Coordinates of C-alpha atoms in Angstrom, one line a residue:
M14 CA -27.7 40.2 -65.3
N15 CA -25.5 40.6 -68.3
I16 CA -22.0 40.3 -67.0
D17 CA -20.4 42.0 -69.9
I18 CA -22.6 45.1 -69.8
F19 CA -22.9 45.2 -66.0
Q20 CA -21.7 48.8 -65.8
S21 CA -22.8 50.2 -69.1
N22 CA -26.5 49.5 -68.6
R23 CA -26.8 51.5 -65.4
G24 CA -27.3 54.8 -67.4
F25 CA -30.0 53.4 -69.7
T26 CA -33.0 55.7 -69.8
R27 CA -36.6 55.4 -70.9
R28 CA -35.8 57.8 -73.8
Q29 CA -32.9 55.6 -74.9
F30 CA -35.2 52.6 -74.5
L31 CA -37.7 54.3 -76.9
R32 CA -34.9 55.1 -79.4
S33 CA -33.8 51.5 -79.4
T34 CA -37.0 50.2 -80.6
T35 CA -37.5 48.9 -84.1
A36 CA -40.3 49.7 -86.6
F37 CA -41.3 46.0 -86.3
G38 CA -41.9 46.3 -82.6
M39 CA -43.5 49.8 -82.7
A40 CA -46.0 48.6 -85.3
A41 CA -47.3 45.9 -83.0
Y42 CA -49.5 48.1 -80.8
A43 CA -52.8 46.8 -79.7
Y44 CA -55.3 47.7 -77.0
Q45 CA -54.5 44.7 -74.8
I46 CA -52.0 42.2 -76.0
L47 CA -51.9 39.0 -74.0
P48 CA -50.4 35.7 -74.8
A49 CA -52.8 32.9 -75.8
F50 CA -52.5 31.1 -72.6
A51 CA -53.7 34.1 -70.7
Q52 CA -56.6 34.8 -73.2
D53 CA -58.0 31.4 -73.4
T54 CA -60.3 31.1 -70.4
F55 CA -60.8 27.3 -71.1
G56 CA -57.2 26.5 -70.3
R57 CA -56.5 24.7 -73.6
S58 CA -54.0 27.1 -75.1
I59 CA -50.8 25.5 -76.1
I60 CA -48.0 27.0 -78.1
A61 CA -46.0 23.9 -79.0
P62 CA -43.3 23.3 -81.6
D63 CA -44.4 23.4 -85.2
S64 CA -44.2 20.4 -87.5
S65 CA -40.5 20.9 -87.8
G66 CA -40.1 20.8 -84.1
V67 CA -39.0 24.4 -83.9
I68 CA -40.3 27.2 -81.7
D69 CA -39.7 30.8 -82.9
L70 CA -39.6 33.7 -80.5
N71 CA -39.2 37.3 -81.4
I72 CA -38.1 40.0 -78.9
A73 CA -39.2 43.5 -79.7
A74 CA -40.4 46.7 -78.1
T75 CA -44.2 46.9 -78.3
E76 CA -46.8 49.4 -77.1
I77 CA -49.6 47.9 -75.1
M78 CA -52.1 48.8 -72.3
I79 CA -51.3 48.0 -68.7
G80 CA -53.6 49.3 -65.9
G81 CA -55.3 51.6 -68.4
K82 CA -52.1 53.3 -69.6
R83 CA -50.3 52.9 -72.9
V84 CA -46.7 51.8 -72.2
I85 CA -43.7 50.5 -74.1
T86 CA -42.8 47.0 -73.0
T87 CA -40.2 44.5 -74.1
T88 CA -42.4 41.7 -75.6
I89 CA -41.9 38.2 -76.9
N90 CA -44.0 37.5 -79.9
G91 CA -45.8 40.8 -79.1
T92 CA -47.1 39.9 -75.6
V93 CA -46.4 40.4 -71.9
P94 CA -45.9 37.8 -70.5
G95 CA -44.4 36.0 -73.5
P96 CA -46.0 33.0 -75.0
L97 CA -46.2 29.6 -73.4
V98 CA -43.3 27.4 -74.4
R99 CA -44.6 23.9 -74.2
L100 CA -42.3 21.0 -74.5
R101 CA -42.4 17.2 -73.9
E102 CA -40.0 15.3 -71.7
G103 CA -37.7 13.0 -73.7
T104 CA -37.5 15.2 -76.8
E105 CA -35.1 17.9 -78.0
A106 CA -36.0 21.5 -77.7
V107 CA -35.1 23.7 -80.6
I108 CA -35.9 27.4 -79.9
R109 CA -34.9 30.2 -82.3
V110 CA -34.9 33.6 -80.6
T111 CA -34.6 36.7 -82.8
N112 CA -33.6 40.0 -81.4
S113 CA -35.6 42.9 -82.9
L114 CA -34.4 45.4 -80.4
K115 CA -31.5 47.7 -81.0
E116 CA -29.6 46.5 -77.9
D117 CA -28.3 43.1 -76.8
T118 CA -30.8 40.6 -75.2
S119 CA -30.9 37.1 -74.0
I120 CA -33.3 34.4 -72.7
H121 CA -32.5 32.2 -69.7
W122 CA -34.5 29.0 -69.2
H123 CA -35.2 29.1 -65.5
G124 CA -34.9 25.8 -63.7
I125 CA -34.1 23.8 -66.9
I126 CA -31.3 21.3 -66.7
L127 CA -29.3 21.8 -69.9
P128 CA -25.7 22.3 -71.2
Y129 CA -24.2 25.6 -69.9
Q130 CA -23.9 26.9 -73.5
M131 CA -27.7 26.9 -73.7
D132 CA -28.4 28.5 -70.3
G133 CA -28.7 32.0 -71.7
V134 CA -26.5 34.1 -69.4
P135 CA -24.4 36.6 -71.3
G136 CA -20.8 36.5 -70.4
L137 CA -21.1 33.0 -69.0
S138 CA -23.1 30.9 -71.5
Y139 CA -22.5 32.9 -74.6
D140 CA -22.2 36.5 -75.8
G141 CA -25.9 37.2 -75.7
I142 CA -28.0 37.9 -78.8
Q143 CA -27.0 40.9 -80.8
P144 CA -29.5 43.3 -82.5
G145 CA -30.9 41.6 -85.6
E146 CA -29.4 38.3 -84.7
T147 CA -31.2 34.9 -84.3
F148 CA -29.8 32.5 -81.7
E149 CA -30.8 28.9 -81.8
Y150 CA -31.1 27.2 -78.4
R151 CA -31.0 23.4 -78.7
F152 CA -31.0 21.1 -75.7
P153 CA -32.4 17.7 -74.5
V154 CA -35.6 17.9 -72.4
T155 CA -34.8 15.7 -69.4
Q156 CA -37.4 16.8 -66.9
N157 CA -41.1 17.8 -66.7
G158 CA -43.1 20.4 -64.8
T159 CA -43.8 24.1 -64.5
Y160 CA -40.9 26.6 -65.2
W161 CA -40.4 30.0 -66.8
Y162 CA -38.0 32.0 -68.9
H163 CA -36.7 35.5 -68.8
S164 CA -34.0 37.9 -70.0
H165 CA -30.7 37.8 -68.2
T166 CA -29.6 41.1 -69.7
G167 CA -29.5 44.2 -67.5
L168 CA -33.0 45.0 -66.2
Q169 CA -34.9 43.8 -69.3
E170 CA -36.8 41.3 -67.2
Q171 CA -38.5 44.2 -65.4
T172 CA -39.7 45.7 -68.8
G173 CA -41.7 42.5 -69.6
L174 CA -39.3 40.0 -71.0
Y175 CA -40.5 36.8 -69.3
G176 CA -42.9 33.9 -70.0
P177 CA -43.9 30.4 -68.9
I178 CA -42.6 27.0 -69.8
I179 CA -44.6 23.8 -69.3
I180 CA -42.9 20.4 -69.9
D181 CA -45.3 17.6 -70.3
P182 CA -44.1 14.4 -68.6
A183 CA -43.2 11.2 -70.5
Q184 CA -45.3 9.2 -68.0
P185 CA -48.8 10.0 -66.8
E186 CA -49.1 12.5 -63.9
P187 CA -49.7 10.9 -60.5
W188 CA -52.8 13.1 -59.8
P189 CA -55.8 13.5 -62.1
Y190 CA -57.2 16.9 -63.1
D191 CA -59.7 18.1 -65.7
R192 CA -58.2 21.4 -66.9
E193 CA -55.2 23.6 -66.2
Y194 CA -54.4 27.3 -66.1
I195 CA -51.0 29.0 -66.0
I196 CA -51.0 32.0 -63.6
V197 CA -48.0 34.3 -64.1
L198 CA -47.6 36.8 -61.3
S199 CA -45.4 39.9 -61.9
D200 CA -44.8 43.5 -61.0
W201 CA -44.8 46.4 -63.5
T202 CA -43.4 49.8 -63.1
F203 CA -44.4 52.8 -65.2
D204 CA -40.9 54.2 -64.5
D205 CA -37.8 53.2 -66.3
P206 CA -36.4 50.4 -63.9
H207 CA -33.1 52.2 -64.1
T208 CA -34.8 55.2 -62.5
L209 CA -36.1 53.0 -59.7
L210 CA -32.7 51.7 -59.1
A211 CA -31.2 55.1 -59.1
K212 CA -33.8 56.2 -56.5
L213 CA -32.9 53.2 -54.4
K214 CA -29.3 54.0 -54.5
K215 CA -30.0 57.6 -53.5
Q216 CA -32.5 56.7 -50.8
S217 CA -33.1 53.1 -50.2
D218 CA -36.4 53.6 -48.3
Y219 CA -38.0 56.0 -50.8
S220 CA -40.7 53.6 -51.7
N221 CA -41.6 52.7 -48.1
Y222 CA -44.8 54.5 -47.1
Q223 CA -45.0 52.7 -43.8
Q224 CA -42.2 54.5 -42.1
Q225 CA -42.3 55.4 -38.4
T226 CA -43.8 58.8 -37.5
L227 CA -44.1 61.0 -34.5
T228 CA -47.7 59.9 -34.1
G229 CA -46.5 56.3 -34.1
F230 CA -43.8 57.0 -31.5
I231 CA -46.4 58.6 -29.2
R232 CA -48.7 55.7 -29.7
D233 CA -46.0 53.1 -29.0
A234 CA -44.7 55.1 -26.0
Q235 CA -48.1 55.2 -24.5
R236 CA -48.4 51.4 -25.0
D237 CA -44.8 50.3 -24.2
G238 CA -43.3 53.2 -22.2
F239 CA -41.1 56.1 -23.3
V240 CA -37.7 54.6 -22.6
P241 CA -38.3 51.2 -24.3
T242 CA -39.8 53.0 -27.3
A243 CA -36.9 55.4 -27.5
K244 CA -34.4 52.5 -27.3
D245 CA -36.3 50.6 -30.0
R246 CA -36.1 53.6 -32.3
L247 CA -32.4 54.1 -31.6
M248 CA -31.7 50.5 -32.3
W249 CA -33.3 50.6 -35.7
S250 CA -31.6 53.9 -36.5
E251 CA -28.2 52.4 -35.7
M252 CA -28.9 49.6 -38.2
R253 CA -30.1 52.1 -40.8
M254 CA -33.2 50.0 -41.1
M255 CA -36.9 50.3 -40.2
P256 CA -39.1 47.5 -39.0
T257 CA -41.2 48.1 -42.1
D258 CA -38.4 47.5 -44.6
I259 CA -40.0 44.4 -46.0
T260 CA -39.4 45.0 -49.7
D261 CA -37.3 47.5 -51.6
V262 CA -40.1 48.6 -54.1
T263 CA -43.7 48.7 -53.0
G264 CA -47.1 49.3 -54.4
H265 CA -46.3 52.9 -54.5
D266 CA -44.3 52.2 -57.7
Y267 CA -45.5 48.8 -58.7
T268 CA -48.7 47.6 -60.4
Y269 CA -49.2 43.9 -59.7
L270 CA -50.2 41.8 -62.6
M271 CA -51.8 38.4 -63.0
N272 CA -51.2 37.0 -66.5
G273 CA -50.3 40.5 -67.7
R274 CA -53.5 42.1 -66.3
A275 CA -53.8 44.6 -63.5
P276 CA -56.3 43.9 -60.7
E277 CA -59.1 45.8 -62.2
S278 CA -58.8 43.9 -65.5
N279 CA -59.5 40.7 -63.5
W280 CA -58.0 37.7 -65.4
T281 CA -60.6 34.9 -65.4
G282 CA -60.5 31.2 -65.8
L283 CA -63.6 29.1 -66.3
F284 CA -64.5 25.8 -64.7
E285 CA -67.4 23.4 -64.6
K286 CA -68.7 22.6 -61.1
G287 CA -66.9 19.6 -59.6
E288 CA -63.9 19.7 -62.0
K289 CA -60.4 19.4 -60.7
V290 CA -58.5 22.5 -61.9
R291 CA -54.7 22.6 -61.9
L292 CA -53.2 26.0 -61.4
R293 CA -49.6 26.5 -62.3
F294 CA -48.3 29.5 -60.4
I295 CA -45.1 31.3 -61.5
N296 CA -43.7 34.3 -59.7
A297 CA -42.0 36.2 -62.5
A298 CA -41.8 39.4 -60.5
A299 CA -38.6 41.4 -60.3
G300 CA -39.0 42.3 -56.6
T301 CA -42.2 41.1 -55.1
Y302 CA -43.2 38.1 -53.0
F303 CA -46.9 37.1 -53.1
D304 CA -49.1 35.3 -50.6
V305 CA -51.6 33.4 -52.6
R306 CA -55.0 32.2 -51.5
I307 CA -58.5 31.5 -53.0
P308 CA -61.1 32.0 -50.2
G309 CA -63.4 29.1 -50.1
L310 CA -61.1 26.7 -51.9
P311 CA -58.5 24.5 -50.3
L312 CA -55.3 24.3 -52.3
T313 CA -53.6 20.9 -52.8
V314 CA -50.0 21.6 -53.6
V315 CA -48.6 18.9 -55.9
Q316 CA -45.4 20.5 -57.3
A317 CA -42.8 22.9 -56.2
D318 CA -40.3 24.3 -58.7
G319 CA -41.5 21.8 -61.3
Q320 CA -40.8 18.8 -59.0
N321 CA -43.6 16.5 -57.7
I322 CA -44.1 16.6 -54.0
T323 CA -46.3 14.5 -51.8
P324 CA -49.6 16.4 -52.0
V325 CA -50.3 18.7 -49.1
E326 CA -53.5 20.6 -48.6
V327 CA -53.2 24.2 -47.4
D328 CA -55.3 27.4 -47.6
E329 CA -52.4 29.8 -48.5
F330 CA -48.8 29.7 -49.7
R331 CA -46.1 32.2 -50.1
I332 CA -44.4 32.1 -53.5
S333 CA -41.0 33.7 -53.5
I334 CA -39.6 35.4 -56.6
A335 CA -38.7 32.9 -59.3
E336 CA -40.4 29.9 -57.6
T337 CA -43.3 27.9 -59.1
Y338 CA -46.0 26.0 -57.3
D339 CA -48.7 23.8 -58.9
V340 CA -51.9 23.4 -56.9
I341 CA -55.1 21.6 -57.6
V342 CA -58.5 23.0 -56.6
E343 CA -61.9 21.5 -56.9
P344 CA -64.7 24.1 -56.9
K345 CA -67.9 22.4 -56.1
A346 CA -70.3 25.4 -56.0
D347 CA -71.8 27.4 -58.8
Q348 CA -70.0 30.6 -57.8
A349 CA -67.0 32.7 -58.5
Y350 CA -63.8 32.6 -56.5
T351 CA -61.1 35.2 -56.2
I352 CA -57.5 34.3 -56.8
F353 CA -55.9 36.7 -54.4
A354 CA -52.1 37.2 -54.5
E355 CA -51.3 39.8 -51.8
T356 CA -47.8 41.2 -51.7
M357 CA -45.7 40.3 -48.7
D358 CA -45.5 43.9 -47.5
R359 CA -49.3 44.3 -48.0
S360 CA -48.9 47.3 -50.2
G361 CA -50.9 45.8 -53.1
F362 CA -52.1 42.7 -54.8
A363 CA -52.7 40.9 -58.0
R364 CA -56.1 39.5 -58.5
G365 CA -58.0 37.1 -60.8
T366 CA -61.1 35.0 -60.8
L367 CA -62.2 31.3 -61.2
A368 CA -65.8 31.2 -62.3
P369 CA -68.3 28.9 -64.0
R370 CA -69.4 31.7 -66.4
V371 CA -67.8 34.7 -68.0
G372 CA -68.5 38.0 -66.1
M373 CA -68.9 36.5 -62.6
T374 CA -66.8 37.9 -59.8
A375 CA -66.3 37.3 -56.1
A376 CA -65.4 39.6 -53.3
I377 CA -61.9 40.8 -53.0
P378 CA -60.5 40.1 -49.5
P379 CA -59.4 43.1 -47.5
Q380 CA -55.7 43.7 -47.3
R381 CA -54.0 42.8 -44.1
E382 CA -52.0 45.1 -41.9
P383 CA -48.4 45.6 -43.0
P384 CA -46.0 43.3 -41.1
R385 CA -43.1 44.5 -39.0
L386 CA -39.7 43.0 -38.6
T387 CA -38.9 41.6 -35.2
M388 CA -35.8 41.1 -33.0
K389 CA -35.6 37.6 -34.4
D390 CA -35.4 38.9 -37.9
M391 CA -32.5 41.0 -36.7
G392 CA -30.7 37.9 -35.6
M393 CA -30.7 38.9 -31.9
D394 CA -29.9 36.2 -29.4
M395 CA -33.5 35.3 -28.4
S396 CA -32.3 32.3 -26.5
E397 CA -30.7 34.4 -23.9
M398 CA -33.9 36.3 -23.5
E399 CA -35.9 33.2 -23.3
D400 CA -33.4 31.7 -20.9
M401 CA -33.9 34.6 -18.6
E402 CA -37.6 33.8 -18.8
G403 CA -36.9 30.4 -17.4
M404 CA -36.8 28.3 -20.5
Q405 CA -34.4 25.3 -20.3
M406 CA -31.7 25.0 -22.8
S407 CA -28.6 22.9 -23.2
S408 CA -25.3 24.2 -24.5
K409 CA -23.5 22.4 -27.3
D410 CA -19.9 22.7 -28.2
D411 CA -18.1 21.4 -31.2
S412 CA -17.2 18.1 -29.7
E413 CA -20.8 17.3 -29.1
M414 CA -21.5 18.0 -32.7
A415 CA -19.1 15.2 -33.8
G416 CA -20.7 12.0 -35.1
M417 CA -24.1 13.4 -35.6
G418 CA -24.6 12.3 -39.1
A419 CA -23.9 13.3 -42.7
A420 CA -23.2 16.9 -42.0
N421 CA -20.3 16.1 -39.7
T422 CA -18.6 13.8 -42.2
M423 CA -17.7 16.9 -44.1
S424 CA -14.3 18.5 -44.1
E425 CA -13.8 22.2 -43.5
P426 CA -14.5 24.5 -46.5
S427 CA -11.6 24.8 -48.8
A428 CA -9.7 28.1 -49.0
A429 CA -11.4 28.8 -52.4
S430 CA -14.8 28.3 -51.1
S431 CA -14.4 30.3 -47.9
P432 CA -11.7 32.8 -48.3
H433 CA -12.4 34.9 -45.3
E434 CA -11.6 33.8 -41.9
G435 CA -14.3 34.3 -39.4
H436 CA -17.3 34.0 -41.8
R437 CA -18.2 30.6 -40.6
S438 CA -20.9 30.4 -38.0
E439 CA -20.5 28.0 -35.1
P440 CA -23.2 26.0 -33.4
S441 CA -23.7 27.4 -29.9
M442 CA -26.7 25.8 -28.3
Q443 CA -29.6 23.4 -28.8
Q444 CA -33.1 24.2 -27.8
N445 CA -35.8 21.6 -27.5
K446 CA -39.4 22.7 -28.3
G447 CA -41.6 19.7 -28.2
M448 CA -40.5 17.2 -30.7
V449 CA -38.4 19.7 -32.7
T450 CA -34.7 20.2 -32.0
E451 CA -33.4 23.5 -33.1
E452 CA -29.8 24.4 -33.4
V453 CA -28.8 28.0 -33.0
Y454 CA -25.6 29.2 -34.6
R455 CA -23.5 32.1 -33.4
H456 CA -22.0 34.4 -36.0
G457 CA -18.2 34.4 -36.4
P458 CA -16.0 37.5 -35.8
N459 CA -15.9 38.6 -39.4
T460 CA -18.6 41.3 -40.1
H461 CA -17.9 41.2 -43.9
G462 CA -16.6 44.7 -44.3
P463 CA -18.2 47.9 -45.6
G464 CA -20.5 46.0 -48.0
N465 CA -22.4 44.8 -45.0
T466 CA -24.0 46.7 -42.1
T467 CA -25.5 44.0 -39.9
V468 CA -24.8 40.4 -39.0
A469 CA -27.2 37.9 -37.5
T470 CA -25.7 37.4 -34.0
V471 CA -27.5 34.1 -34.0
S472 CA -29.0 32.3 -37.0
E473 CA -31.2 29.2 -37.0
S474 CA -33.5 27.2 -39.3
R475 CA -36.8 28.9 -40.1
L476 CA -38.0 26.3 -42.5
A477 CA -41.0 25.5 -40.4
E478 CA -42.1 29.1 -40.3
P479 CA -44.5 30.6 -42.9
G480 CA -42.7 33.9 -43.1
I481 CA -43.2 37.4 -42.0
G482 CA -46.8 38.5 -42.0
L483 CA -48.2 35.0 -41.9
E484 CA -47.2 34.0 -38.4
D485 CA -50.7 34.4 -36.9
T486 CA -52.7 33.4 -39.9
P487 CA -55.8 31.4 -38.7
W488 CA -55.7 29.0 -41.6
R489 CA -53.2 26.5 -43.0
V490 CA -50.2 28.1 -44.6
L491 CA -47.5 26.1 -46.6
V492 CA -44.0 26.0 -45.1
Y493 CA -40.9 24.6 -46.5
T494 CA -40.9 21.5 -44.2
D495 CA -44.1 20.5 -46.0
L496 CA -42.2 19.9 -49.2
K497 CA -41.5 16.2 -49.4
S498 CA -40.4 14.3 -52.5
P499 CA -42.6 11.3 -53.2
Q500 CA -39.5 9.3 -54.2
P501 CA -36.1 9.1 -52.5
G502 CA -33.4 11.2 -54.1
I503 CA -31.2 9.4 -56.5
D504 CA -28.0 10.5 -54.9
Q505 CA -27.9 9.7 -51.1
R506 CA -24.2 10.2 -50.6
P507 CA -23.2 12.5 -47.8
P508 CA -21.7 15.8 -49.0
R509 CA -17.9 15.7 -49.1
R510 CA -17.6 19.3 -48.0
E511 CA -19.6 22.4 -47.0
I512 CA -19.5 25.8 -48.4
E513 CA -20.9 28.5 -46.1
L514 CA -22.1 31.7 -47.8
H515 CA -23.4 34.8 -45.9
L516 CA -26.0 36.9 -47.6
T517 CA -25.0 40.5 -46.9
G518 CA -25.9 44.0 -47.7
N519 CA -25.7 47.7 -46.9
M520 CA -29.2 48.9 -47.0
E521 CA -28.4 52.6 -46.7
R522 CA -26.0 52.4 -49.7
Y523 CA -28.1 49.8 -51.5
M524 CA -25.2 47.4 -51.8
W525 CA -25.9 43.6 -51.9
S526 CA -23.4 40.8 -51.9
F527 CA -22.3 37.4 -50.8
D528 CA -19.8 37.5 -47.9
G529 CA -19.7 41.3 -48.2
E530 CA -18.2 41.2 -51.7
E531 CA -20.1 42.6 -54.6
F532 CA -19.8 40.6 -57.8
S533 CA -18.6 43.8 -59.6
E534 CA -15.5 43.6 -57.4
G535 CA -14.3 40.6 -59.4
T536 CA -14.9 37.9 -56.9
K537 CA -13.4 34.5 -57.5
P538 CA -15.7 31.7 -58.7
I539 CA -17.0 29.0 -56.4
R540 CA -15.1 26.0 -57.7
L541 CA -16.7 22.6 -57.7
V542 CA -15.5 19.3 -59.2
H543 CA -17.8 17.2 -61.4
G544 CA -19.0 14.2 -59.5
E545 CA -18.7 15.5 -56.0
R546 CA -21.5 16.2 -53.6
V547 CA -21.4 19.5 -51.8
R548 CA -23.4 21.2 -49.1
L549 CA -24.3 24.9 -49.6
T550 CA -25.1 26.5 -46.3
F551 CA -26.7 30.0 -46.5
V552 CA -26.7 32.4 -43.5
N553 CA -28.8 35.5 -44.0
D554 CA -27.1 38.4 -42.2
T555 CA -29.6 40.9 -43.6
M556 CA -33.1 41.6 -42.5
M557 CA -34.6 41.0 -46.0
N558 CA -35.7 37.8 -47.6
H559 CA -33.5 36.6 -50.5
P560 CA -34.6 34.0 -53.1
I561 CA -31.3 32.2 -54.1
H562 CA -31.1 30.6 -57.5
L563 CA -28.5 28.2 -58.8
H564 CA -28.3 27.6 -62.5
G565 CA -27.7 24.2 -64.1
M566 CA -28.0 21.9 -61.1
W567 CA -30.6 21.1 -58.5
M568 CA -30.3 22.0 -54.9
V569 CA -31.8 19.4 -52.5
L570 CA -33.2 21.4 -49.6
N571 CA -32.4 19.9 -46.2
N572 CA -35.8 20.3 -44.7
G573 CA -35.9 17.3 -42.4
N574 CA -37.5 14.9 -44.8
G575 CA -34.3 12.8 -45.1
Q576 CA -34.1 10.8 -48.3
H577 CA -37.3 12.6 -49.4
N578 CA -35.9 16.1 -49.2
P579 CA -37.2 18.1 -52.2
R580 CA -35.2 19.5 -55.1
K581 CA -35.4 23.2 -55.7
H582 CA -34.0 25.6 -58.2
T583 CA -34.7 28.6 -56.1
I584 CA -34.6 28.7 -52.2
N585 CA -35.9 31.5 -50.1
V586 CA -33.7 32.4 -47.2
K587 CA -35.5 34.4 -44.4
P588 CA -33.8 37.1 -42.3
A589 CA -31.4 35.6 -39.8
E590 CA -32.0 32.2 -41.2
R591 CA -29.5 29.4 -41.6
L592 CA -30.3 26.6 -44.0
S593 CA -28.5 24.1 -46.2
A594 CA -29.0 22.4 -49.5
D595 CA -27.0 19.6 -51.0
V596 CA -25.9 19.7 -54.6
T597 CA -24.8 16.7 -56.8
V598 CA -22.3 18.4 -59.1
D599 CA -23.2 16.8 -62.4
A600 CA -22.8 19.6 -64.9
T601 CA -19.5 21.1 -66.0
G602 CA -19.2 24.7 -67.0
N603 CA -19.7 28.1 -65.5
W604 CA -23.1 28.7 -63.9
A605 CA -24.8 31.8 -62.5
F606 CA -25.7 31.8 -58.8
H607 CA -27.5 34.7 -57.4
C608 CA -30.3 36.4 -55.5
H609 CA -33.4 36.6 -57.8
I610 CA -34.5 40.0 -56.6
L611 CA -33.5 41.8 -59.8
F612 CA -32.0 44.9 -58.2
H613 CA -30.1 42.8 -55.6
M614 CA -28.5 40.7 -58.4
E615 CA -27.7 43.8 -60.4
M616 CA -26.1 45.4 -57.3
G617 CA -23.7 42.5 -56.7
M618 CA -25.4 39.5 -55.0
F619 CA -24.2 37.2 -57.7
R620 CA -21.4 34.6 -58.0
V621 CA -20.1 32.3 -60.6
V622 CA -20.1 28.5 -59.8
S623 CA -17.4 26.9 -62.0
V624 CA -17.6 23.1 -62.4
S625 CA -14.5 21.4 -63.7
K626 CA -13.7 17.8 -64.5
P627 CA -11.7 15.8 -61.9
A628 CA -8.0 16.2 -62.3

């Protein structure tokens, strides 16, 4: 999002985009332009600073082939994705970005801790990069791991302006591997993204080809009875949603890419039998979650969002938009393996191959049935239903909550952080399921105004759930509670205060917001003070997943691992979920804070976090 041009970019068309290109960019056509890291099947490609320590990137419009069609994309150094920016922890990054477009642009370094002036958000960090201008980013490299970069101007990211970042650690990695590959997942539309957005504004479910039909009604009525089926349909109609509203844009409009290649192009990485291969997955999609698996190979997850975790072996993981996961696989057979990244709504997939020799392929798994939202995703009070079925529960009031630990040492949110009475949810009951204690929160009376159409009557932690469509998977699936930092967090202070934010939206009008207020309405910043420790609590009142990203500071996800809770730069919040993350406020300046579904951010699910020095 470019804050300064938030309104003006909405009318941008493909024709205007073509006119904005420069001769430099148009001359760069090639049959298939891919960055070096995606071409080198031996995993050795590195684009590192030159002898002067400087990395040069050029943003231009370039014609390339995607899915067998010639298309105009926004490239970085002539490729989609852009080149790998490889840095080393403990050094200084100097990156010169030249704008060869005829419109403003920008690059944000996603997940990188740096001074706010270098964060790359027009209107917050700087004015953006004007046509013909070169901007020099210069910042200390204080971390290591897998990250990525992308435009923060309008919808440019959807046109191809993104690429990977790898920061090599100052100290040896804790787990050995023999070679590595970067795998950038993304979604491409052959339409102008502004056209897609206009369609969503006109009819938010236009891309949903799994809508309920008369045939489906008859089938469900025969199975469940006419009256229950009619009530079910009426309920969804009143919410202006459908149980198949999993994503806004589906495979009807998107082609899913792995390292810039469509499934039929089959990106391939080579290995030698018995090698340990590190795969650095980056979800650079604008609007797509992927479920990743490699049939026949266990996946040992070693990093999440660039941060080491205690290794955990799974068979599949969901990667939300803007997240990164590093996994190590060890193929021991002389055969090919399919890297299968199926979209969360099952409308398509990205695909690649690991193989001992060029040209080998493996079977592509069949796509699974599209998932459907449930009453739990609506935030309905399932406890009452379960209670009626004889399950035992114990009520909990506010007095019982006192003295239960760090969370209860916090004061109430300040007026600036929670300006609307009734937003705050209240704990209503506790349910014991085996060894797990679950708190269920009941929504306050504020329904967030016309910018929101539904509220989660009850919300609860869903950190131990794999997510919609993966509930009954017969193999091991990564969940957020699996993420455990190998080292205790540096800051173990309890948060001084809590800020509760509700993720809200009006699906029919395609409006997205925090607490029912679109950013374009001029919402006040969330004000923090340098040095304090704050708890951010998210309540998802919508029935869609939202990947929430905080710039400039880490969020420590409260996932039950205590001092070993993991650091994240992007946290997915499931429908009707309530979760918390603690932030050590250690960076002054104005920072972006938003949903990383590009159209949701553009439509208003965006806030500014303003950090000032103590008075």
